[in-house]
Amino acid sequence: MRELGSISRKLDESVTGMRTVTRKMDQATAGQLGHDSLDSACSDFQSKWKYGIGQIAGLANSIRGSVDATAESYRACETGIQQAFAKGLEESPPGSSSPHSASASDATSRVFG
């Protein structure tokens, strides 16, 4: 699950970076860039780039939401497995090969490494 958290953080950083670039592009005026044809080309590029960055940022946010939902599903599954092992350990008959003193976490570790 650490890997999913890492992906989520990297997506956040990417979205933040894209928003920073977009904001800085909005603050630059064509008049600051120089020659009229260069100003026009930069202005055209700015509007197209801004749209593309906005689309990428939106997709990155969607992916981040999916990654977070996946991580939460893994956490819930892991909790369910630990609870099932704990219940199984509590219900094992006397004299069985399962030690009653083992924790669900220990049992989960033994099964899943």
CSV table of C-alpha atoms in Angstrom, one decimal:
chain,number,residue,atom,x,y,z
A,1,MET,CA,0.0,0.0,0.0
A,2,ARG,CA,3.0,2.3,0.4
A,3,GLU,CA,3.4,2.1,-3.4
A,4,LEU,CA,-0.1,3.3,-3.9
A,5,GLY,CA,0.5,6.2,-1.5
A,6,SER,CA,3.6,7.1,-3.4
A,7,ILE,CA,1.7,7.1,-6.7
A,8,SER,CA,-1.0,9.3,-5.1
A,9,ARG,CA,1.6,11.8,-3.8
A,10,LYS,CA,3.4,11.9,-7.2
A,11,LEU,CA,0.1,12.6,-8.9
A,12,ASP,CA,-0.6,15.4,-6.5
A,13,GLU,CA,2.8,16.9,-7.2
A,14,SER,CA,2.2,16.7,-10.9
A,15,VAL,CA,-1.2,18.4,-10.7
A,16,THR,CA,0.3,21.1,-8.5
A,17,GLY,CA,3.2,21.6,-11.0
A,18,MET,CA,0.7,21.8,-13.9
A,19,ARG,CA,-1.4,24.4,-12.1
A,20,THR,CA,1.7,26.4,-11.3
A,21,VAL,CA,2.8,26.4,-14.9
A,22,THR,CA,-0.7,27.5,-16.0
A,23,ARG,CA,-0.8,30.3,-13.5
A,24,LYS,CA,2.6,31.6,-14.6
A,25,MET,CA,1.6,31.4,-18.2
A,26,ASP,CA,-1.6,33.4,-17.4
A,27,GLN,CA,0.6,36.1,-15.7
A,28,ALA,CA,2.9,36.5,-18.7
A,29,THR,CA,1.6,39.0,-21.2
A,30,ALA,CA,2.2,39.0,-24.9
A,31,GLY,CA,3.6,42.5,-24.6
A,32,GLN,CA,6.4,41.2,-22.4
A,33,LEU,CA,7.7,38.7,-25.0
A,34,GLY,CA,8.9,41.0,-27.7
A,35,HIS,CA,8.3,41.1,-31.5
A,36,ASP,CA,4.6,41.1,-32.6
A,37,SER,CA,4.8,37.8,-34.5
A,38,LEU,CA,6.6,36.2,-31.5
A,39,ASP,CA,3.9,37.6,-29.2
A,40,SER,CA,1.2,36.2,-31.4
A,41,ALA,CA,2.9,32.7,-31.6
A,42,CYS,CA,3.4,32.7,-27.8
A,43,SER,CA,-0.1,33.7,-27.2
A,44,ASP,CA,-1.5,31.0,-29.4
A,45,PHE,CA,0.8,28.4,-27.8
A,46,GLN,CA,-0.2,29.6,-24.3
A,47,SER,CA,-3.9,29.1,-25.0
A,48,LYS,CA,-3.4,25.6,-26.5
A,49,TRP,CA,-1.0,24.6,-23.8
A,50,LYS,CA,-3.3,25.8,-21.0
A,51,TYR,CA,-6.1,23.7,-22.4
A,52,GLY,CA,-3.9,20.6,-22.6
A,53,ILE,CA,-2.5,21.1,-19.1
A,54,GLY,CA,-6.0,21.5,-17.8
A,55,GLN,CA,-7.1,18.2,-19.4
A,56,ILE,CA,-4.0,16.4,-18.1
A,57,ALA,CA,-4.5,17.8,-14.6
A,58,GLY,CA,-8.2,16.7,-14.6
A,59,LEU,CA,-7.1,13.1,-15.7
A,60,ALA,CA,-4.4,13.0,-13.0
A,61,ASN,CA,-7.0,14.0,-10.4
A,62,SER,CA,-9.3,11.2,-11.6
A,63,ILE,CA,-6.4,8.6,-11.5
A,64,ARG,CA,-5.5,9.8,-8.0
A,65,GLY,CA,-9.1,9.2,-6.9
A,66,SER,CA,-9.0,5.7,-8.3
A,67,VAL,CA,-5.6,5.0,-6.7
A,68,ASP,CA,-6.9,6.2,-3.3
A,69,ALA,CA,-10.0,4.0,-3.7
A,70,THR,CA,-7.9,1.0,-4.5
A,71,ALA,CA,-5.7,1.6,-1.5
A,72,GLU,CA,-8.8,1.9,0.7
A,73,SER,CA,-10.1,-1.4,-0.7
A,74,TYR,CA,-6.8,-3.1,0.0
A,75,ARG,CA,-6.9,-1.8,3.6
A,76,ALA,CA,-10.4,-3.0,4.1
A,77,CYS,CA,-9.5,-6.4,2.6
A,78,GLU,CA,-6.5,-6.7,4.9
A,79,THR,CA,-8.5,-5.8,7.9
A,80,GLY,CA,-11.1,-8.5,7.0
A,81,ILE,CA,-8.4,-11.1,6.6
A,82,GLN,CA,-6.9,-10.2,10.0
A,83,GLN,CA,-10.4,-10.4,11.6
A,84,ALA,CA,-11.1,-13.8,9.9
A,85,PHE,CA,-7.8,-15.2,11.2
A,86,ALA,CA,-8.4,-13.8,14.7
A,87,LYS,CA,-11.9,-15.4,14.7
A,88,GLY,CA,-10.4,-18.7,13.4
A,89,LEU,CA,-7.7,-18.7,16.1
A,90,GLU,CA,-10.3,-18.0,18.8
A,91,GLU,CA,-12.6,-20.8,17.6
A,92,SER,CA,-9.9,-23.5,17.1
A,93,PRO,CA,-10.6,-26.5,19.2
A,94,PRO,CA,-8.4,-27.4,22.2
A,95,GLY,CA,-5.4,-29.4,21.3
A,96,SER,CA,-5.4,-28.3,17.7
A,97,SER,CA,-2.2,-27.5,16.0
A,98,SER,CA,-3.1,-23.7,15.9
A,99,PRO,CA,-1.6,-21.9,18.9
A,100,HIS,CA,-4.3,-19.9,20.7
A,101,SER,CA,-1.7,-17.3,21.7
A,102,ALA,CA,-0.9,-16.2,18.1
A,103,SER,CA,-2.3,-13.0,16.9
A,104,ALA,CA,-4.2,-12.4,13.7
A,105,SER,CA,-1.5,-10.2,12.5
A,106,ASP,CA,1.1,-13.0,13.1
A,107,ALA,CA,-1.1,-15.4,11.3
A,108,THR,CA,-1.6,-13.0,8.4
A,109,SER,CA,2.2,-12.5,8.2
A,110,ARG,CA,2.8,-16.2,8.1
A,111,VAL,CA,0.4,-16.6,5.2
A,112,PHE,CA,1.2,-13.5,3.2
A,113,GLY,CA,4.8,-12.9,4.1
